[in-house]
Structure formats: structure tokens, C-alpha cells
XYZ file of C-alpha atoms in Angstrom:
599
model
C 176.279 214.968 136.205
C 174.278 214.746 132.996
C 172.770 217.815 131.401
C 169.748 217.808 129.132
C 167.908 220.361 127.053
C 164.512 219.194 128.291
C 162.697 220.590 131.302
C 163.419 218.672 134.501
C 160.620 216.585 136.093
C 160.702 218.828 139.163
C 160.158 222.000 137.085
C 157.513 220.341 134.924
C 155.645 219.201 138.013
C 155.779 222.708 139.450
C 154.316 224.115 136.216
C 151.458 221.637 136.376
C 150.721 222.473 139.989
C 150.901 226.216 139.294
C 148.284 225.899 136.527
C 146.141 223.884 138.889
C 146.329 226.559 141.570
C 145.455 229.376 139.145
C 142.577 227.372 137.703
C 141.185 226.775 141.175
C 141.248 230.501 141.951
C 139.657 231.531 138.621
C 136.879 228.960 138.991
C 136.150 230.153 142.496
C 135.948 233.762 141.333
C 133.611 233.001 138.419
C 131.329 230.736 140.378
C 129.816 233.480 142.567
C 126.856 232.560 144.736
C 125.750 228.959 145.003
C 122.544 228.017 143.175
C 119.797 226.191 145.005
C 119.082 222.602 143.991
C 116.364 222.067 141.381
C 113.268 220.923 143.299
C 112.264 218.684 140.379
C 115.349 216.503 140.708
C 114.602 213.282 142.492
C 116.839 212.877 145.537
C 116.858 209.111 145.219
C 118.102 209.280 141.629
C 120.975 211.599 142.620
C 121.960 209.200 145.380
C 121.839 206.259 142.969
C 124.053 208.069 140.433
C 126.635 208.938 143.092
C 126.642 205.387 144.424
C 127.085 203.993 140.908
C 130.048 206.339 140.264
C 131.769 205.251 143.476
C 131.179 201.610 142.607
C 132.730 202.059 139.160
C 135.785 203.779 140.619
C 136.180 200.992 143.168
C 135.987 198.337 140.440
C 138.529 200.252 138.351
C 140.860 200.305 141.337
C 140.579 196.538 141.750
C 141.294 195.943 138.077
C 144.397 198.171 138.213
C 147.312 195.940 139.199
C 150.149 198.505 138.956
C 150.918 201.636 140.904
C 148.081 203.974 141.738
C 147.332 206.923 143.993
C 144.360 206.919 146.368
C 143.134 210.284 147.688
C 140.707 210.172 150.558
C 138.409 213.178 151.058
C 140.275 216.396 150.211
C 138.524 219.591 149.130
C 140.819 220.056 146.119
C 141.127 216.348 145.316
C 139.897 216.822 141.749
C 142.592 219.366 140.949
C 145.256 217.286 142.681
C 144.269 214.267 140.608
C 144.740 216.299 137.436
C 148.177 217.510 138.564
C 149.350 214.017 139.551
C 148.076 212.445 136.343
C 149.820 215.137 134.290
C 153.118 214.520 136.131
C 152.748 210.705 135.934
C 150.374 209.621 133.136
C 151.050 205.945 133.915
C 149.655 206.340 137.454
C 145.927 205.907 138.107
C 144.520 208.327 140.679
C 141.402 207.282 142.603
C 139.161 209.574 144.642
C 137.443 208.060 147.677
C 137.239 204.398 146.476
C 135.517 203.717 149.791
C 133.396 205.854 152.033
C 135.807 208.398 153.552
C 136.330 208.457 157.271
C 135.276 211.451 159.274
C 137.801 214.318 159.209
C 140.011 212.231 156.938
C 142.833 213.694 154.879
C 145.095 211.016 153.371
C 147.051 210.401 150.154
C 148.508 206.905 149.543
C 150.683 205.375 146.808
C 149.690 201.724 146.212
C 152.269 199.485 144.530
C 151.152 195.862 144.438
C 151.265 194.753 148.065
C 153.056 197.900 149.259
C 151.294 200.960 150.645
C 153.352 204.155 150.878
C 151.577 206.923 152.783
C 152.535 210.264 151.218
C 150.473 212.274 153.672
C 148.027 211.466 156.416
C 145.887 213.711 158.544
C 143.807 211.013 160.242
C 145.272 211.704 163.652
C 145.891 215.384 162.959
C 142.411 216.083 161.654
C 141.646 218.329 158.688
C 144.026 221.090 157.635
C 144.252 224.068 160.010
C 141.756 226.872 159.630
C 144.337 229.302 158.288
C 145.131 226.808 155.516
C 141.477 226.371 154.603
C 141.211 230.101 154.040
C 143.115 232.225 151.517
C 146.566 230.673 151.940
C 145.478 227.068 151.484
C 146.167 226.955 147.746
C 149.780 228.198 148.235
C 150.560 225.687 150.964
C 148.862 222.973 148.903
C 151.285 223.648 146.054
C 154.331 223.053 148.282
C 152.848 219.886 149.791
C 151.855 218.561 146.382
C 155.341 219.251 145.029
C 156.863 217.096 147.766
C 154.477 214.253 146.887
C 155.320 214.414 143.195
C 159.055 214.451 143.922
C 158.675 211.524 146.301
C 156.750 209.548 143.669
C 159.528 210.352 141.173
C 162.135 209.006 143.612
C 160.196 205.834 144.443
C 159.492 205.056 140.788
C 163.131 205.715 139.857
C 164.350 203.419 142.628
C 161.867 200.639 141.730
C 161.838 201.084 137.965
C 163.223 198.473 135.546
C 166.113 200.702 134.553
C 167.431 200.444 138.119
C 167.714 196.676 138.058
C 171.238 196.944 136.700
C 174.327 198.432 138.205
C 172.926 201.119 140.475
C 169.820 201.016 142.590
C 169.519 197.213 142.611
C 167.688 196.094 145.727
C 167.660 199.629 147.115
C 164.132 200.946 146.792
C 163.676 204.095 148.808
C 160.297 204.371 150.500
C 158.963 207.082 152.732
C 158.763 206.258 156.408
C 157.052 208.412 158.991
C 160.443 209.881 159.987
C 162.368 209.776 156.698
C 163.186 207.713 153.624
C 163.706 203.981 154.095
C 166.201 202.007 151.992
C 166.261 198.227 151.666
C 169.838 197.214 150.808
C 170.753 193.830 149.396
C 173.993 192.141 150.387
C 177.221 193.753 149.142
C 175.480 196.973 148.116
C 176.170 200.526 149.219
C 173.964 203.522 149.983
C 175.708 206.762 149.055
C 174.415 210.172 150.035
C 175.663 213.746 150.282
C 174.340 216.345 152.703
C 173.282 219.695 151.279
C 174.976 222.894 152.390
C 173.398 224.260 155.554
C 171.514 221.012 156.270
C 171.895 218.002 158.556
C 170.953 214.393 157.861
C 170.286 211.608 160.347
C 171.079 207.966 159.545
C 169.486 205.074 161.430
C 170.028 201.329 161.007
C 166.662 199.605 161.374
C 167.633 195.976 160.709
C 170.573 193.911 159.525
C 174.264 194.827 159.679
C 175.992 197.780 158.021
C 179.144 199.877 158.302
C 180.400 203.325 157.374
C 184.035 203.332 156.202
C 184.817 200.239 158.274
C 182.963 201.341 161.446
C 179.934 199.250 162.372
C 176.559 200.930 162.858
C 174.557 200.281 166.012
C 170.955 199.325 165.434
C 168.285 201.932 166.230
C 170.888 204.606 166.939
C 170.659 207.883 165.011
C 173.870 209.261 163.525
C 173.975 212.922 162.499
C 176.071 214.208 159.576
C 176.691 217.890 158.950
C 176.674 220.003 155.784
C 178.841 218.752 152.938
C 179.285 215.252 154.372
C 179.730 212.483 151.812
C 178.815 209.123 153.346
C 178.713 205.537 152.066
C 176.775 202.877 154.029
C 177.908 199.384 153.029
C 176.357 196.054 154.022
C 177.761 192.559 153.593
C 174.559 190.644 154.436
C 171.772 193.152 153.684
C 170.082 195.730 155.886
C 167.389 198.391 156.182
C 168.349 201.994 156.911
C 166.423 205.235 157.217
C 167.582 208.711 156.178
C 166.010 211.796 157.738
C 166.847 215.241 156.413
C 167.661 216.959 153.147
C 170.247 215.200 150.987
C 171.780 216.563 147.803
C 171.822 213.044 146.360
C 171.019 209.586 147.734
C 171.247 206.357 145.740
C 172.151 202.688 146.082
C 174.959 201.057 144.109
C 176.273 197.523 143.887
C 179.321 198.571 141.820
C 181.703 199.016 144.748
C 185.375 198.029 145.303
C 184.744 196.997 148.908
C 185.530 193.330 148.166
C 188.966 194.321 146.825
C 189.578 196.497 149.888
C 188.585 193.597 152.145
C 190.986 191.262 150.314
C 193.735 193.846 150.809
C 192.996 193.910 154.533
C 193.073 190.090 154.642
C 196.496 190.041 152.963
C 197.839 192.597 155.451
C 196.452 190.554 158.337
C 198.289 187.486 157.057
C 201.488 189.547 157.053
C 200.808 190.556 160.681
C 200.260 186.927 161.685
C 203.505 185.964 159.952
C 205.293 188.788 161.804
C 203.984 187.460 165.131
C 205.228 183.954 164.400
C 208.652 185.092 163.187
C 209.059 187.877 165.783
C 209.389 190.538 163.079
C 207.706 193.850 162.363
C 204.300 194.105 160.746
C 203.438 195.575 157.336
C 204.030 199.237 156.595
C 201.581 200.431 153.948
C 201.680 203.620 151.897
C 198.504 204.749 150.083
C 199.191 206.982 147.073
C 197.250 208.505 144.212
C 196.172 211.832 142.718
C 193.723 214.152 144.451
C 190.125 213.078 145.078
C 190.482 209.316 144.635
C 189.572 208.289 148.204
C 193.012 207.801 149.814
C 191.842 208.925 153.268
C 188.815 206.617 153.054
C 190.961 203.580 152.184
C 193.294 204.396 155.095
C 190.326 204.626 157.472
C 188.940 201.307 156.212
C 192.200 199.404 156.624
C 192.859 200.873 160.073
C 189.329 200.195 161.358
C 189.380 196.614 160.085
C 192.777 196.024 161.740
C 191.642 197.457 165.091
C 188.509 195.309 165.045
C 190.841 192.273 164.984
C 192.726 193.530 168.044
C 195.658 195.164 166.250
C 197.272 198.504 167.146
C 198.308 200.102 163.846
C 199.596 203.662 163.440
C 198.176 206.285 161.092
C 200.833 208.510 159.509
C 199.244 211.641 158.017
C 201.416 213.350 155.384
C 198.629 215.267 153.622
C 199.393 218.812 154.755
C 196.378 220.256 152.914
C 193.586 218.004 154.238
C 194.916 216.511 157.454
C 192.629 214.088 159.246
C 194.552 214.229 162.534
C 195.499 217.848 163.242
C 195.025 221.296 161.737
C 196.133 221.906 158.128
C 199.792 222.721 157.532
C 201.097 219.862 159.696
C 202.301 216.263 159.400
C 201.405 213.859 162.177
C 201.212 210.300 163.493
C 198.495 208.719 165.616
C 198.284 205.341 167.345
C 194.885 203.776 166.576
C 193.390 201.836 169.488
C 189.702 201.723 168.549
C 187.676 201.919 165.315
C 186.848 205.337 163.967
C 183.688 206.927 165.297
C 180.975 206.974 162.625
C 180.449 210.728 162.987
C 183.759 212.084 164.264
C 186.416 209.722 162.883
C 189.426 208.574 164.889
C 190.053 209.795 168.414
C 192.924 212.315 168.341
C 193.739 212.646 172.024
C 197.526 212.181 171.806
C 198.893 212.699 168.291
C 202.486 213.460 167.364
C 202.364 216.653 165.252
C 205.104 218.546 163.389
C 204.848 222.064 161.980
C 205.113 222.479 158.202
C 203.384 225.822 157.746
C 201.674 225.515 154.363
C 198.949 223.539 152.615
C 201.133 222.221 149.775
C 204.506 220.458 149.993
C 205.795 222.439 147.020
C 206.326 225.576 149.109
C 209.226 223.906 150.939
C 209.916 220.388 149.669
C 213.169 220.173 151.637
C 211.344 220.752 154.925
C 208.609 218.297 153.905
C 211.125 215.493 153.341
C 212.906 216.421 156.570
C 209.695 216.082 158.592
C 208.882 212.781 156.864
C 212.235 211.419 158.013
C 211.575 212.678 161.566
C 208.225 210.862 161.702
C 209.787 207.663 160.360
C 212.536 207.805 162.983
C 210.113 208.331 165.860
C 207.853 205.530 164.609
C 210.783 203.113 164.392
C 211.783 203.981 167.959
C 208.256 203.286 169.148
C 208.219 199.912 167.397
C 211.408 198.912 169.230
C 209.781 199.354 172.653
C 206.159 198.451 171.809
C 205.562 194.992 170.341
C 201.905 195.618 169.502
C 202.766 198.760 167.561
C 205.497 196.886 165.707
C 203.189 194.036 164.653
C 200.331 196.409 163.810
C 202.533 198.347 161.405
C 201.422 201.647 159.910
C 199.218 203.079 157.173
C 200.612 206.216 155.520
C 198.234 208.705 153.902
C 199.996 210.894 151.330
C 199.078 214.071 149.480
C 197.771 214.159 145.908
C 200.913 215.642 144.352
C 202.306 212.743 142.302
C 204.450 214.460 139.641
C 207.931 216.002 139.663
C 209.077 216.818 143.189
C 205.862 215.321 144.542
C 206.767 211.925 143.081
C 210.283 212.179 144.514
C 208.715 212.904 147.921
C 206.716 209.656 147.623
C 209.872 207.682 146.847
C 211.631 209.347 149.793
C 208.717 208.454 152.093
C 208.819 204.811 150.988
C 212.540 204.708 151.722
C 212.309 206.506 155.095
C 209.529 204.253 156.448
C 210.880 201.117 154.721
C 207.406 200.343 153.419
C 206.429 196.816 152.415
C 203.246 197.578 150.446
C 202.256 200.522 148.251
C 198.578 200.854 147.305
C 198.073 202.957 144.181
C 194.561 204.264 143.625
C 193.255 204.838 140.113
C 196.412 205.743 138.207
C 198.285 203.153 136.150
C 201.095 205.545 135.260
C 201.999 206.107 138.902
C 201.700 202.357 139.512
C 204.214 201.525 136.775
C 206.633 204.275 137.823
C 206.681 203.039 141.430
C 207.172 199.425 140.325
C 210.165 200.620 138.305
C 211.780 202.806 140.988
C 211.066 200.948 144.246
C 212.978 197.832 145.353
C 211.668 194.511 144.108
C 210.608 193.337 147.583
C 208.101 196.211 147.868
C 204.669 195.028 146.736
C 202.968 197.668 144.564
C 199.229 197.051 144.161
C 196.829 198.913 141.855
C 193.321 199.391 143.278
C 190.297 201.125 141.738
C 188.675 204.119 143.364
C 185.098 203.984 144.588
C 182.372 205.275 142.302
C 181.145 207.434 145.157
C 184.304 209.601 145.237
C 183.466 213.225 144.445
C 185.891 215.843 143.165
C 186.179 218.837 145.481
C 186.604 222.410 144.336
C 189.177 224.823 145.753
C 186.431 226.596 147.688
C 185.311 223.281 149.201
C 188.856 222.456 150.260
C 189.277 225.913 151.807
C 186.020 225.525 153.749
C 187.128 222.102 154.976
C 190.411 223.552 156.260
C 188.600 226.378 158.058
C 186.210 223.890 159.640
C 189.129 221.760 160.860
C 190.718 224.766 162.568
C 187.351 225.791 164.025
C 186.891 222.287 165.468
C 190.292 222.563 167.156
C 189.200 225.654 169.091
C 185.442 225.170 169.490
C 184.884 221.407 169.449
C 183.133 218.936 167.206
C 179.343 219.170 166.916
C 177.945 217.983 170.251
C 181.185 218.571 172.207
C 181.768 222.289 172.771
C 185.098 223.858 173.719
C 185.526 227.374 175.058
C 188.827 228.927 173.949
C 190.549 231.744 175.783
C 191.482 235.178 174.453
C 194.311 237.077 176.138
C 197.150 239.490 175.355
C 200.740 238.423 174.791
C 203.610 240.919 174.870
C 206.016 240.961 171.956
C 208.965 240.627 174.341
C 207.612 237.371 175.827
C 207.671 235.345 172.607
C 209.944 234.675 169.657
C 208.276 234.167 166.296
C 210.017 232.388 163.421
C 209.254 231.381 159.874
C 210.962 228.276 158.509
C 212.573 228.916 155.137
C 214.012 232.086 153.673
C 212.834 233.522 150.325
C 214.461 231.952 147.297
C 217.376 234.005 145.921
C 219.801 233.379 143.025
C 222.843 231.245 143.785
C 225.097 234.133 142.752
C 223.766 236.177 145.668
C 224.341 233.465 148.276
C 227.364 233.609 150.625
C 230.341 231.503 149.687
C 229.772 227.838 150.549
C 225.988 228.161 151.163
C 223.542 226.301 148.965
C 219.879 226.963 148.251
C 218.809 223.962 150.344
C 220.184 225.585 153.472
C 217.870 228.565 153.074
C 214.822 226.277 152.956
C 215.565 225.051 156.477
C 216.653 228.401 157.888
C 214.852 229.979 160.856
C 213.900 233.543 159.937
C 212.844 235.820 162.844
C 209.515 237.582 162.314
C 208.806 241.010 163.788
C 205.183 241.229 164.982
C 203.068 243.658 162.982
C 199.564 244.174 161.716
C 200.180 241.717 158.894
C 200.348 239.001 161.575
C 196.590 239.311 162.223
C 194.547 236.109 161.653
C 197.651 233.971 161.121
C 197.822 230.526 162.756
C 200.908 230.029 164.963
C 202.326 226.714 166.157
C 203.654 226.562 169.719
C 206.889 224.571 169.455
C 207.982 222.122 172.130
C 211.618 223.157 171.610
C 213.461 224.433 174.672
C 213.426 228.213 174.917
C 217.146 228.203 175.735
C 219.691 227.445 173.082
C 217.800 228.516 170.002
C 220.779 230.137 168.360
C 223.160 228.349 166.042
C 222.776 225.187 164.026
C 221.891 223.081 167.074
C 219.067 225.398 168.040
C 217.756 225.502 164.476
C 217.771 221.700 164.287
C 215.987 221.506 167.633
C 213.141 223.731 166.467
C 212.760 221.941 163.131
C 212.757 218.457 164.632
C 210.635 219.264 167.676
C 206.886 218.523 167.661
C 204.348 221.172 168.516
C 202.236 221.259 171.667
C 199.364 223.334 170.280
C 198.200 226.196 168.098
C 197.034 229.782 168.594
C 195.493 232.389 166.276
C 196.435 236.078 166.363
C 193.182 238.043 166.431
C 194.587 241.578 166.912
C 197.938 243.383 167.037
C 198.634 246.642 168.887
C 202.007 247.935 167.717
C 201.957 250.921 170.058
C 201.361 248.855 173.189
C 203.617 246.076 171.838
C 201.030 243.385 172.522
C 198.974 240.990 170.432
C 195.665 239.302 171.272
C 195.582 235.561 170.665
C 192.929 232.845 170.665
C 194.196 229.855 172.628
C 192.637 226.506 173.647
C 194.204 226.881 177.124
C 194.403 229.854 179.504
C 197.511 231.978 179.910
C 200.448 231.687 180.041
C 201.641 229.974 176.877
C 203.441 226.663 177.610
C 206.403 227.665 175.387
C 207.690 230.927 173.962
C 208.875 229.722 170.544
C 206.176 230.280 167.917
C 206.239 229.200 164.266
C 204.130 231.166 161.800
C 201.986 229.479 159.158
C 200.876 230.745 155.769
C 197.343 229.731 156.803
C 194.904 232.367 158.032
C 191.797 231.782 160.129
C 189.152 234.453 160.675
C 187.182 233.703 163.821
C 183.544 234.459 163.011
C 182.015 232.556 165.900
């Protein structure tokens, strides 16, 4: 974002409009009673003068070949013309170039052969009576501001400075229901939704896609607050945006062609695997935070599914999981392209409990769960030929230094990956080429220019929203969770990993690694309130000893609950659960993540 010491066009326009409003009020107050017309003035001469003035304005409008504003019959048209001319001196503003229609109220931006209607009241009639009285000037300011901002946007999209890298072929024009964008081939419309707002996207003509998922024509897609969307077209299209966006622009500087070539290379590997009766490619996407790893994974998976493949998504990002709640690692078989609004269908994922939003809290457990996922995926490939040929796409976390880098190398070894895609970091690319076997193809890809860095607060809000979706549903689909009491004696709560202690204090023969995988019983108390608990699929019998510990660690989870209240006297706790009582299992694993239910 660029900062400047000058006043922004929006603020300057508001100042101009504010002066116009105050001038209108002061003139009205000083005018007083209307004076009667001078009886000596010839009525025919007055008519001739008015007709001559209209004729001159009409001729001026014909001579003007550039952009111009035409205002048809508005009480404050003179003041509006002054405000618009002050905001855009290069625009010519015409008042009633032709005889105005009855009850007309219309403002139009003319640009060569294009007519953009900024406001029309032809079918609505004149402004309401309450606007024509004392509050009309205030409402007029807000309406006029929207026109000036819209003119700014249209001129910026059509201006000569936009003929280069961004904005080429993407003029935004106002439609009756939103802003229309004409996209040339291989260009991308990027927009972000403001906080607390919703934006609707509609494909009017042509073909377009959002992160590899095709858009249906004349269908409206709704995106919630904070959404960051990129609409790409290979042949050209026309789309319409309705709602308040934080930013919306068109860019032709996009790495989509490189991503498509990557998909084509992976598809050739799948075809070779079919012919030779071998397994398909296993791809790992790596890179620092906020470079678009999840987006690249979604693109490659959607493109593969559209060709009839059945790839598997392996989600190792415990902080921003796209499959389950935060604090977990998971795998999901992809059978259809991602939904434009909701993403991939997550009806039957394989989910393991980790318990934190960063791998650094327990790197030993993180590597252990990575090995578990790799083992289960290999077993599935042995019995399912389509899954074996489809391969997998592994999404990793953004920790790429120290223990985080070693975790990436361990993941590549556990899954026996064939291809590693490195996004936007040459150092990581060279380190992986040095440390991975020579038969592993390491490819460096650029990140998209539309990738936005997220703050810690934004990441925290995203995690809360993911947990809220688990209990209450996603937008149009509503779930109704259950709240009930659970007795302390009916469940066993554990935390994986004991606090780190010096080696000198450890028992003889025990190492620090053993404590990271230890099951520590947790006594329910008030400090348990608002914590997220995983319901383990491990058998309730045989939890003691090393075998029981291994069973809990290596067992997936069947769901999650949130503790909303704890009564230590009654020895019960109130939980929020997606299913009614009783709980399917009695072994619960506590997370470091808290969720406060405000709904």
C-alpha cells in the first residue's frame, strides 16, 4: 500500500461537496422572498435567450469527444456541476442538453460510445418528499460522493496508466446491480471483502474459474467478510460484483500459466503410472507463511479431479487447516472439484489430534503424526488403484527454518514424495535440492501477486471461524449443536506431552523425547473452561502402559467438543457437542486452543 502526503481524492471530493452544501444553504437563507418578474421584460425575448443557451450547450456537448457528465433536470444541478467539475476538471458537465422529460432525475457519464448511468429516477419519479425538504442537501451529499467515487474508479480502470501490467482489459462499469468487469483472456480479477460485508459474484458471459473451480453462468456466488478471491479467465469473460469490496482490480501479471504447466506435468506422471502399473505422483507444497500454498494445493487438486482423477489432500498445517479444526493434521480423498464458496467437501476426513497451532510446541508428536498419515495413505493406495494413480498433494505449514525445515525433510521421506513445489523462496529451494534424493524433482514457483499477508489477529479470527463452522455450519447450511452435562467420572482427559525438564532430573534411562509423547492425565477444573477437546477413537479399555499410550497417539479422532462450564462441586462439566449425548468415546484429548461460544 502506498502512502502519500497529499489529500486523497475521496477526501478532496467530500470537501468540495461540503462547500457546495453550505453554499446552497447560505444562498437560500439570504434570498428571502421571491421577487415578482419585471413587467417591462418581454416574455418572447426571455424565451429566445433560454433557447439560445440550451442550443449552445447542446452544440458544446456534440463538440466534446471525451468523457462528459449529463445531468437531466435536478433542482441542485448547478451546484452538482460545480462539485463534479472541481473533482474532475477534465470532465465536461452538461445541464439538460435536451428538453428534460417529465419527473426526470438522471445523471449519466458519457464516454465515447459508452453510457454509464450513475443514477436514474425515471421509473422512480422525483426524490421523495422528505428528501425535497430539509434533509435533501444531506442525502444529496452522500449520493454525490458515490458518483464521484464511481467516476474515479471508472477513469482509473480506463485510463492510459492502466494499459500496462494491471487493469488491462478490465474496465469496471456500473451495472444496475453492481460493478461490471470486462476481462481479457488470461487476466484475473482480484477482490477482497470488507469486514462485516458480503459480496456477490456473477458470471455474465464467457468462462471463468475461482482457484480451479469453474463458475456457472448467471449464478450468484456469495463471499463473506475477509474473503480474498481471484477470478481467472483463459478466454475472456464478463463478471459483475455486487457489494462493498475493500479492493477490486484486474491484473494480467499472474502465475496461472506456470501452475497449469505444473498440473500438466503431474498429469503426464499419472498417465505414465497407469501404463506402467505404478503409483502416481506425490507432491509436497512448501514455502514460508502467506505465499499461497493452500491456493496452489486447491488448484492442482481441482484440475486433477476435473480430469477424472482421485487425488488425496494431506493437510499438515496445524494453524490454518483447510479440512478440520485447527490443532489437527488430516487427510481427505478428493472426489469432486472444490465448491466456489465452501471449498472441498469434508464429509469423511481422517483427522489426528495435535493440540496446538504451531508444530514447535511438540515437534516429536508432529513428526509422529506425519508418519501415521503416510502409513495410512500407503495402505489405502495398496487397495485402491484410483487413489494410487491420483497420488497426493501435501500442504505444509510456513515454518521452514530449524526444526521446521527438518520436519519438511521428514515429511518428504515418510510420504516418499516425487515432486516438491517451493513457493517464493530460493534459499529453501536450494536447501531442499541439496538434502533430498536426486530423484525428487524440486521446482521453484513464484507466488501470485494477489497474495496478502495476514496479521496475527486475522489468523486468530480465521481459526475461531473454522471452529464455529464445525458446530454451527457454513453460511447457508445451519447446524444445531447440543449442550449437555458430562460427569467427571465418565471421561478420562489427557494432554499429550509433559512439560520440559532438565535431563538431570529425568529418571535413569529416560530421554527428553519420551516426555513429548507421554500421556499426562488432566484433572477437570475451572481452567478447563472454553478449551477444545478431541474425542479419541482409541478403545476405552487398555489405556495403561506403552501399548495404551501408542494406541491413543496413533488413533484418529471422531469429533470435537468444547467445555462451556465446569462445576467442581457437582463434579460435572457442560459441553457443546455436534451430536446428542452420550459421547461416542470416553477418552478426551485437551487442546491449547480455546473457543468462546458467542452465538
